[in-house]
CSV table of C-alpha atoms and ligand atoms in Angstrom, one decimal:
chain,number,residue,atom,x,y,z
A,18,UNK,CA,20.9,-32.2,-2.7
A,19,UNK,CA,18.4,-30.4,-5.0
A,20,UNK,CA,17.1,-27.1,-3.6
A,21,UNK,CA,13.6,-26.7,-5.0
A,22,UNK,CA,12.4,-23.1,-4.9
A,23,UNK,CA,8.9,-22.6,-3.5
A,24,UNK,CA,8.8,-19.3,-5.4
A,25,UNK,CA,10.5,-20.2,-8.7
A,26,UNK,CA,9.1,-17.2,-10.5
A,27,UNK,CA,10.2,-14.6,-7.9
A,28,UNK,CA,13.5,-12.6,-8.4
A,29,UNK,CA,14.7,-9.3,-7.1
A,30,UNK,CA,11.7,-7.0,-6.8
A,31,UNK,CA,11.4,-4.2,-9.4
A,32,UNK,CA,11.8,-1.7,-6.5
A,33,UNK,CA,15.2,-3.0,-5.6
A,34,UNK,CA,16.2,-3.3,-9.3
A,35,UNK,CA,15.3,0.3,-10.1
A,36,UNK,CA,16.8,1.7,-6.9
A,37,UNK,CA,20.1,-0.1,-7.7
A,38,UNK,CA,20.0,1.3,-11.2
A,39,UNK,CA,19.3,4.8,-9.9
A,40,UNK,CA,22.3,4.4,-7.5
A,41,UNK,CA,24.7,3.2,-10.3
A,42,UNK,CA,23.6,6.1,-12.6
A,43,UNK,CA,23.3,8.8,-10.0
A,44,UNK,CA,19.6,9.2,-11.0
A,45,UNK,CA,16.9,10.8,-9.0
A,46,UNK,CA,15.1,7.9,-7.4
A,47,UNK,CA,11.3,8.4,-7.9
A,48,UNK,CA,10.9,4.6,-8.1
A,49,UNK,CA,10.5,3.2,-4.6
A,50,UNK,CA,7.7,4.7,-2.5
A,51,UNK,CA,9.5,6.5,0.4
A,52,UNK,CA,9.9,10.1,1.4
A,53,UNK,CA,13.3,11.8,0.9
A,54,UNK,CA,12.4,14.2,3.8
A,55,UNK,CA,12.7,13.3,7.5
A,56,UNK,CA,10.1,12.2,10.0
A,57,UNK,CA,8.6,14.7,12.4
A,58,UNK,CA,11.1,15.9,15.1
A,59,UNK,CA,8.7,15.1,17.9
A,60,UNK,CA,8.4,11.5,16.7
A,61,UNK,CA,12.2,11.1,16.5
A,62,UNK,CA,12.6,12.6,19.9
A,63,UNK,CA,10.0,10.3,21.3
A,64,UNK,CA,11.9,7.3,19.9
A,65,UNK,CA,15.1,8.5,21.6
A,66,UNK,CA,13.3,9.0,24.8
A,67,UNK,CA,11.9,5.5,24.8
A,68,UNK,CA,15.2,3.9,23.9
A,69,UNK,CA,16.9,5.8,26.8
A,70,UNK,CA,14.1,4.9,29.2
A,71,UNK,CA,14.8,1.2,28.6
A,72,UNK,CA,11.9,0.2,26.3
A,73,UNK,CA,14.2,-2.1,24.5
A,74,UNK,CA,12.9,-5.6,25.2
A,75,UNK,CA,10.1,-7.7,23.7
A,76,UNK,CA,6.7,-6.0,24.0
A,77,UNK,CA,3.3,-7.6,24.2
A,78,UNK,CA,2.6,-10.0,21.4
A,79,UNK,CA,-0.4,-8.1,20.1
A,80,UNK,CA,1.4,-4.7,20.4
A,81,UNK,CA,2.1,-2.1,23.0
A,82,UNK,CA,-1.3,-1.3,24.6
A,83,UNK,CA,-0.9,2.4,24.4
A,84,UNK,CA,-0.4,2.2,20.6
A,85,UNK,CA,-3.4,-0.1,20.2
A,86,UNK,CA,-5.5,2.4,22.1
A,87,UNK,CA,-4.4,5.2,19.9
A,88,UNK,CA,-5.2,3.3,16.8
A,89,UNK,CA,-8.6,2.3,18.2
A,90,UNK,CA,-9.5,6.0,19.0
A,91,UNK,CA,-8.4,7.1,15.5
A,92,UNK,CA,-10.6,4.4,14.0
A,93,UNK,CA,-13.6,5.4,16.2
A,94,UNK,CA,-13.0,9.1,15.2
A,95,UNK,CA,-12.6,8.6,11.5
A,96,UNK,CA,-14.6,5.5,10.6
A,97,UNK,CA,-17.1,5.5,13.5
A,98,UNK,CA,-16.3,1.9,14.3
A,99,UNK,CA,-15.7,1.2,18.0
A,100,UNK,CA,-13.1,-1.5,17.6
A,101,UNK,CA,-11.7,-3.1,20.7
A,102,UNK,CA,-8.0,-2.4,21.1
A,103,UNK,CA,-7.6,-5.6,23.2
A,104,UNK,CA,-9.4,-8.0,20.8
A,105,UNK,CA,-9.3,-6.5,17.4
A,106,UNK,CA,-6.0,-4.6,16.8
A,107,UNK,CA,-2.7,-6.2,16.3
A,108,UNK,CA,0.6,-4.3,15.7
A,109,UNK,CA,2.9,-5.9,13.2
A,110,UNK,CA,6.5,-5.3,11.9
A,111,UNK,CA,5.1,-3.5,8.8
A,112,UNK,CA,2.0,-3.8,6.8
A,113,UNK,CA,3.7,-6.4,4.6
A,114,UNK,CA,3.9,-8.8,7.5
A,115,UNK,CA,0.3,-8.1,8.4
A,116,UNK,CA,-0.7,-9.0,4.8
A,117,UNK,CA,1.4,-12.2,5.0
A,118,UNK,CA,-0.1,-13.3,8.3
A,119,UNK,CA,-3.6,-12.7,7.0
A,120,UNK,CA,-3.0,-14.7,3.9
A,121,UNK,CA,-1.4,-17.6,5.8
A,122,UNK,CA,-4.3,-17.5,8.3
A,123,UNK,CA,-7.1,-17.6,5.7
A,124,UNK,CA,-5.8,-19.4,2.6
A,125,UNK,CA,-5.6,-23.2,2.5
A,126,UNK,CA,-4.1,-25.5,-0.1
A,127,UNK,CA,-6.2,-25.3,-3.3
A,128,UNK,CA,-8.0,-22.1,-2.4
A,129,UNK,CA,-8.4,-19.3,-4.9
A,130,UNK,CA,-7.7,-15.7,-4.0
A,131,UNK,CA,-9.0,-12.8,-6.2
A,132,UNK,CA,-6.6,-9.9,-6.7
A,133,UNK,CA,-7.1,-6.9,-8.9
A,134,UNK,CA,-4.3,-6.0,-11.4
A,135,UNK,CA,-2.3,-3.9,-11.3
A,136,UNK,CA,-1.7,-5.3,-7.8
A,137,UNK,CA,0.9,-4.9,-5.1
A,138,UNK,CA,3.7,-7.4,-5.5
A,139,UNK,CA,3.7,-9.0,-2.0
A,140,UNK,CA,0.2,-10.6,-2.4
A,141,UNK,CA,0.9,-13.4,-4.8
A,142,UNK,CA,4.0,-14.9,-3.2
A,143,UNK,CA,2.2,-15.1,0.1
A,144,UNK,CA,-0.8,-16.8,-1.5
A,145,UNK,CA,1.6,-19.3,-3.3
A,146,UNK,CA,3.4,-20.1,0.0
A,147,UNK,CA,0.0,-20.8,1.6
A,148,UNK,CA,-0.7,-23.3,-1.3
A,149,UNK,CA,-3.4,-21.1,-2.9
A,150,UNK,CA,-3.7,-19.7,-6.3
A,151,UNK,CA,-4.3,-16.0,-7.3
A,152,UNK,CA,-7.1,-15.3,-9.8
A,153,UNK,CA,-6.2,-12.0,-11.4
A,154,UNK,CA,-8.9,-9.6,-12.6
A,155,UNK,CA,-7.7,-6.5,-14.5
A,156,UNK,CA,-8.9,-3.2,-13.4
A,157,UNK,CA,-10.4,-0.9,-16.1
A,158,UNK,CA,-7.3,0.3,-18.0
A,159,UNK,CA,-8.4,3.9,-18.2
A,160,UNK,CA,-9.6,4.8,-14.7
A,161,UNK,CA,-8.6,1.7,-12.8
A,162,UNK,CA,-12.1,1.1,-11.6
A,163,UNK,CA,-13.4,-2.4,-10.8
A,164,UNK,CA,-15.7,-4.2,-13.2
A,165,UNK,CA,-18.0,-6.0,-10.7
A,166,UNK,CA,-19.4,-8.2,-13.4
A,167,UNK,CA,-15.9,-9.6,-14.1
A,168,UNK,CA,-15.6,-10.1,-10.4
A,169,UNK,CA,-18.9,-11.9,-10.1
A,170,UNK,CA,-17.9,-14.1,-13.1
A,171,UNK,CA,-14.6,-15.0,-11.4
A,172,UNK,CA,-16.2,-16.3,-8.2
A,173,UNK,CA,-16.1,-20.1,-7.7
A,174,UNK,CA,-16.7,-22.7,-5.0
A,175,UNK,CA,-12.9,-22.4,-4.3
A,176,UNK,CA,-12.8,-18.6,-3.8
A,177,UNK,CA,-11.6,-18.1,-0.3
A,178,UNK,CA,-10.3,-14.6,-0.1
A,179,UNK,CA,-10.6,-11.3,-2.0
A,180,UNK,CA,-7.8,-8.7,-1.7
A,181,UNK,CA,-8.6,-5.1,-2.3
A,182,UNK,CA,-6.3,-2.1,-2.1
A,183,UNK,CA,-7.8,1.4,-1.8
A,184,UNK,CA,-6.3,4.0,-2.0
A,185,UNK,CA,-4.6,2.0,-4.8
A,186,UNK,CA,-1.0,1.6,-5.5
A,187,UNK,CA,0.1,2.2,-8.3
A,188,UNK,CA,-2.9,4.0,-9.9
A,189,UNK,CA,-4.2,6.2,-7.0
A,190,UNK,CA,-7.8,5.0,-7.8
A,191,UNK,CA,-10.1,4.9,-4.8
A,192,UNK,CA,-13.0,2.6,-4.2
A,193,UNK,CA,-16.3,4.3,-3.5
A,194,UNK,CA,-18.9,3.3,-1.0
A,195,UNK,CA,-21.0,1.9,-3.9
A,196,UNK,CA,-18.0,-0.4,-4.8
A,197,UNK,CA,-17.9,-1.8,-1.2
A,198,UNK,CA,-21.7,-2.3,-1.4
A,199,UNK,CA,-21.4,-4.3,-4.6
A,200,UNK,CA,-18.7,-6.4,-3.1
A,201,UNK,CA,-20.8,-7.0,0.0
A,202,UNK,CA,-23.8,-8.0,-2.1
A,203,UNK,CA,-21.7,-10.4,-4.2
A,204,UNK,CA,-20.0,-12.3,-1.4
A,205,UNK,CA,-22.8,-12.2,1.2
A,206,UNK,CA,-23.9,-15.8,0.6
A,207,UNK,CA,-20.4,-17.2,0.3
A,208,UNK,CA,-17.7,-18.4,2.6
A,209,UNK,CA,-15.2,-15.7,1.5
A,210,UNK,CA,-13.0,-13.4,3.5
A,211,UNK,CA,-11.8,-9.9,2.6
A,212,UNK,CA,-8.3,-8.6,3.0
A,213,UNK,CA,-8.3,-4.8,2.7
A,214,UNK,CA,-4.9,-3.1,2.2
A,215,UNK,CA,-5.5,0.5,3.2
A,216,UNK,CA,-1.9,1.6,3.8
A,217,UNK,CA,-2.6,4.9,2.0
A,218,UNK,CA,-5.8,5.6,4.0
A,219,UNK,CA,-4.8,9.2,4.9
A,220,UNK,CA,-3.5,10.2,1.4
A,221,UNK,CA,-6.8,11.0,-0.4
A,222,UNK,CA,-7.0,14.3,-2.3
A,223,UNK,CA,-9.4,16.9,-3.7
A,224,UNK,CA,-11.8,16.8,-0.8
A,225,UNK,CA,-12.7,13.2,-1.2
A,226,UNK,CA,-12.7,10.9,1.8
A,227,UNK,CA,-11.4,7.4,2.2
A,228,UNK,CA,-14.1,4.7,2.1
A,229,UNK,CA,-12.7,2.2,4.6
A,230,UNK,CA,-13.9,-1.3,5.1
A,231,UNK,CA,-13.7,-0.4,8.8
A,232,UNK,CA,-16.7,1.9,8.1
A,233,UNK,CA,-18.7,-0.8,6.3
A,234,UNK,CA,-20.4,-2.7,9.1
A,235,UNK,CA,-21.3,-5.8,7.0
A,236,UNK,CA,-17.9,-6.2,5.2
A,237,UNK,CA,-15.9,-5.7,8.4
A,238,UNK,CA,-17.4,-8.8,9.9
A,239,UNK,CA,-15.4,-10.9,7.4
A,240,UNK,CA,-12.4,-8.6,6.9
A,241,UNK,CA,-8.9,-8.0,8.0
A,242,UNK,CA,-7.9,-4.3,7.4
A,243,UNK,CA,-4.2,-3.5,7.1
A,244,UNK,CA,-2.5,-0.2,7.5
A,245,UNK,CA,1.1,1.2,7.9
A,246,UNK,CA,2.5,3.8,10.2
A,247,UNK,CA,5.4,4.0,7.8
A,248,UNK,CA,3.3,5.7,5.1
A,249,UNK,CA,1.4,7.9,7.6
A,250,UNK,CA,4.3,9.2,9.7
A,251,UNK,CA,7.0,9.4,7.1
A,252,UNK,CA,8.9,6.5,8.6
A,253,UNK,CA,8.8,3.6,6.1
A,254,UNK,CA,12.1,2.3,7.5
A,255,UNK,CA,10.5,1.8,10.9
A,256,UNK,CA,8.5,-1.1,9.3
A,257,UNK,CA,5.6,-0.8,11.7
A,258,UNK,CA,2.0,-1.5,10.7
A,259,UNK,CA,-1.2,-3.0,12.0
A,260,UNK,CA,-4.1,-5.3,11.2
A,261,UNK,CA,-7.7,-4.9,12.4
A,262,UNK,CA,-10.2,-7.7,12.4
A,263,UNK,CA,-13.2,-8.9,14.4
A,264,UNK,CA,-12.2,-10.8,17.6
A,265,UNK,CA,-12.5,-14.4,16.3
A,266,UNK,CA,-10.5,-13.7,13.2
A,267,UNK,CA,-7.9,-11.7,15.2
A,268,UNK,CA,-7.4,-14.7,17.5
A,269,UNK,CA,-6.4,-16.7,14.4
A,270,UNK,CA,-4.3,-13.9,12.9
A,271,UNK,CA,-2.4,-13.7,16.2
A,272,UNK,CA,-1.6,-17.4,16.1
A,273,UNK,CA,0.3,-16.8,12.9
A,274,UNK,CA,1.8,-13.5,13.9
A,275,UNK,CA,3.3,-14.9,17.1
A,276,UNK,CA,5.3,-17.4,15.2
A,277,UNK,CA,6.3,-15.1,12.3
A,278,UNK,CA,7.8,-12.3,14.5
A,279,UNK,CA,6.1,-12.6,17.9
A,280,UNK,CA,5.9,-8.8,18.2
A,281,UNK,CA,6.8,-5.5,16.5
A,282,UNK,CA,9.8,-3.3,17.6
A,283,UNK,CA,9.1,-2.0,21.1
A,284,UNK,CA,10.5,1.6,21.3
A,285,UNK,CA,9.0,2.5,17.9
A,286,UNK,CA,5.5,1.5,19.1
A,287,UNK,CA,5.9,3.7,22.2
A,288,UNK,CA,7.1,6.6,20.1
A,289,UNK,CA,4.2,6.3,17.7
A,290,UNK,CA,1.7,6.1,20.6
A,291,UNK,CA,3.1,9.3,22.1
A,292,UNK,CA,3.1,11.1,18.8
A,293,UNK,CA,-0.5,10.0,17.9
A,294,UNK,CA,-1.7,11.2,21.3
A,295,UNK,CA,0.1,14.5,21.1
A,296,UNK,CA,-0.7,15.3,17.4
A,297,UNK,CA,-3.9,13.5,16.4
A,298,UNK,CA,-4.3,16.3,13.7
A,299,UNK,CA,-1.2,14.9,11.8
A,300,UNK,CA,-3.5,12.5,9.8
A,301,UNK,CA,-6.0,15.3,9.0
A,302,UNK,CA,-3.2,17.5,7.6
A,303,UNK,CA,-1.7,14.8,5.4
A,304,UNK,CA,-4.1,15.1,2.4
A,305,UNK,CA,-3.2,18.8,2.0
A,306,UNK,CA,0.5,18.1,2.6
A,307,UNK,CA,0.7,15.5,-0.2
A,308,UNK,CA,-1.7,17.3,-2.5
A,309,UNK,CA,0.7,20.3,-2.6
A,310,UNK,CA,3.4,17.9,-3.7
A,311,UNK,CA,1.2,16.3,-6.3
A,312,UNK,CA,0.2,19.7,-7.6
A,313,UNK,CA,3.9,20.9,-7.7
A,314,UNK,CA,4.9,17.8,-9.8
A,315,UNK,CA,1.9,18.1,-12.1
A,316,UNK,CA,2.4,21.8,-12.6
A,317,UNK,CA,6.0,21.4,-13.7
A,318,UNK,CA,5.0,18.5,-16.0
A,319,UNK,CA,2.6,20.7,-17.9
A,320,UNK,CA,5.6,21.7,-20.0
A,321,UNK,CA,6.6,18.1,-20.7
A,322,UNK,CA,5.6,15.6,-23.3
A,323,UNK,CA,4.3,13.2,-20.7
A,324,UNK,CA,0.5,13.1,-20.3
A,325,UNK,CA,-1.3,12.3,-17.0
A,326,UNK,CA,-4.4,12.6,-14.9
A,327,UNK,CA,-3.6,14.1,-11.5
A,328,UNK,CA,-3.7,11.1,-9.1
A,329,UNK,CA,-6.7,11.0,-6.7
A,330,UNK,CA,-4.7,9.5,-3.8
A,331,UNK,CA,-1.4,7.9,-2.5
A,332,UNK,CA,2.0,9.4,-3.2
A,333,UNK,CA,2.3,8.0,-6.7
A,334,UNK,CA,1.6,9.7,-10.1
A,335,UNK,CA,1.2,7.8,-13.3
A,336,UNK,CA,2.8,9.3,-16.4
A,337,UNK,CA,1.9,8.3,-20.0
A,338,UNK,CA,5.0,8.4,-22.2
A,339,UNK,CA,3.6,7.3,-25.6
A,340,UNK,CA,4.2,10.8,-27.1
A,341,UNK,CA,7.9,10.4,-26.3
A,342,UNK,CA,8.9,6.7,-27.0
A,343,UNK,CA,6.1,4.5,-28.1
A,344,UNK,CA,8.7,2.2,-29.5
A,345,UNK,CA,9.7,1.1,-26.0
A,346,UNK,CA,7.8,-1.1,-23.6
A,347,UNK,CA,7.5,0.3,-20.1
A,348,UNK,CA,10.4,-1.8,-18.6
A,349,UNK,CA,12.8,-0.6,-21.3
A,350,UNK,CA,11.4,3.0,-21.0
A,351,UNK,CA,12.0,3.0,-17.2
A,352,UNK,CA,15.6,1.8,-17.8
A,353,UNK,CA,16.2,4.4,-20.6
A,354,UNK,CA,14.8,7.2,-18.4
A,355,UNK,CA,17.1,6.2,-15.6
A,356,UNK,CA,20.3,5.7,-17.6
A,357,UNK,CA,19.9,8.5,-20.1
A,358,UNK,CA,17.8,11.1,-18.3
A,359,UNK,CA,18.6,10.5,-14.7
A,360,UNK,CA,15.1,9.8,-13.3
A,361,UNK,CA,14.2,6.4,-11.9
A,362,UNK,CA,10.5,5.2,-12.1
A,363,UNK,CA,8.5,2.0,-12.0
A,364,UNK,CA,7.0,0.4,-15.1
A,365,UNK,CA,3.4,-0.4,-14.6
A,366,UNK,CA,3.4,-3.8,-16.3
A,367,UNK,CA,5.2,-5.4,-13.4
A,368,UNK,CA,2.0,-5.1,-11.3
A,369,UNK,CA,0.1,-7.3,-13.8
A,370,UNK,CA,-0.2,-11.0,-14.6
A,371,UNK,CA,-1.1,-9.9,-18.2
A,372,UNK,CA,-0.4,-6.2,-18.8
A,373,UNK,CA,-2.7,-4.5,-21.4
A,374,UNK,CA,-1.2,-4.3,-24.8
A,375,UNK,CA,-1.4,-0.6,-25.4
A,376,UNK,CA,-0.3,0.7,-22.1
A,377,UNK,CA,2.6,3.1,-21.8
A,378,UNK,CA,2.7,4.0,-18.1
A,379,UNK,CA,5.3,4.7,-15.5
A,380,UNK,CA,4.8,5.3,-11.8
A,381,UNK,CA,6.7,8.1,-10.1
A,382,UNK,CA,6.7,8.8,-6.4
A,383,UNK,CA,6.2,12.4,-5.2
A,384,UNK,CA,6.9,11.9,-1.5
A,385,UNK,CA,9.8,14.2,-2.1
A,386,UNK,CA,11.2,17.6,-1.0
A,387,UNK,CA,10.3,20.6,-3.1
A,388,UNK,CA,13.8,20.9,-4.5
A,389,UNK,CA,13.7,17.2,-5.6
A,390,UNK,CA,10.4,17.7,-7.3
A,391,UNK,CA,11.7,20.8,-9.1
A,392,UNK,CA,14.8,18.9,-10.3
A,393,UNK,CA,12.7,16.0,-11.4
A,394,UNK,CA,10.4,18.4,-13.3
A,395,UNK,CA,13.4,20.0,-15.0
A,396,UNK,CA,14.8,16.6,-16.1
A,397,UNK,CA,11.4,15.3,-17.3
A,398,UNK,CA,10.6,18.4,-19.2
A,399,UNK,CA,13.6,18.2,-21.6
A,400,UNK,CA,12.9,14.7,-22.8
B,507,PLP,C1,-0.2,-1.2,-1.3
B,507,PLP,C2,0.9,-1.4,-0.3
B,507,PLP,N1,0.7,-2.4,0.7
B,507,PLP,C3,1.6,-2.6,1.6
B,507,PLP,C4,2.8,-1.9,1.7
B,507,PLP,C5,3.8,-2.3,2.7
B,507,PLP,O1,3.9,-1.4,3.8
B,507,PLP,P1,5.0,-1.6,4.9
B,507,PLP,O2,6.2,-0.8,4.5
B,507,PLP,O3,4.4,-1.0,6.2
B,507,PLP,O4,5.3,-3.0,5.1
B,507,PLP,C6,3.1,-1.0,0.7
B,507,PLP,C7,4.4,-0.3,0.6
B,507,PLP,O5,4.8,0.2,-0.4
B,507,PLP,C8,2.1,-0.7,-0.3
B,507,PLP,O6,2.3,0.2,-1.3
């Protein structure tokens, strides 16, 4: 028998590769995006409480109602959109699964899906599995903004879905209200849906605020907005996320979700609901919390040969290494940095279909304890 891969070009993700390399060489792992500090005590206690209380069986398909209510009230408070917990919010096992369900729901064989490079690695395989084709548009290579003319030029009769990601992994660029308006104007007369990956919605710095599609009345009518409790509550391993969409679209999204996983993990949903109710201010404190970490990393790197522009959002910082090794491409540089200098990072080119020729960028994650960031600074400053 011949096994024919449906994803012949997909191998081990770069995140797994770099984490493994970091393990083998005992390097500081600033590659994969997860905190090296623990979740809030109250959240862990809530999980224990719910496990002990017997919340260990399948929950409601769309998610535990108390958690959906908490998400709805957060969305009403922050984005002034009175979404209905019952008909518009679905809890999923991680944002990745929400993205997958949305793509399977919306993309049909032969459809085109516009993605902006550098783009998160889970989008394209999901589009391929749905029988669609990604059309890649490169973001501006200096500030990672969208060229809306390029976007307009890429639209065809086959365009079915646009995937946007703001705050943006890996660059930290954020879409402004004017960007959303341009997008709305360009797709208004077309049969095109929008998938908005907003997993870093609460990690926006320097006093800026996040422009959510949830706050854009017109775009929301054709959108599925995805977020992740993992990023917001320092529990990436809990793999719990959610998708928000108008009722008709939600009904279709749930048809897919119920056969991909049926429901998210029950006790974690209860724990998150308790924590959100008890500490709604947690999300308001996150920008300052992560901005301190960004500033610590950037301050220590002032004495290095890396150059950088402090990131506007997310927990990733891009570092330009051309003053150190412009003879190495970014994949080789990331390997060299891990094996010779003990710091693992992610090369930016892996997020592109066609990486720009003169780009020398690595992504490092600063969701780390103070001592980890100090150590990282020491290692990066002697190169
Ligand atoms: C842009 C983006 N989308 C989605 C995800 C996936 O989130 P989750 O861990 O909740 O599946 C990540 C995780 O790194 C991400 O960076």
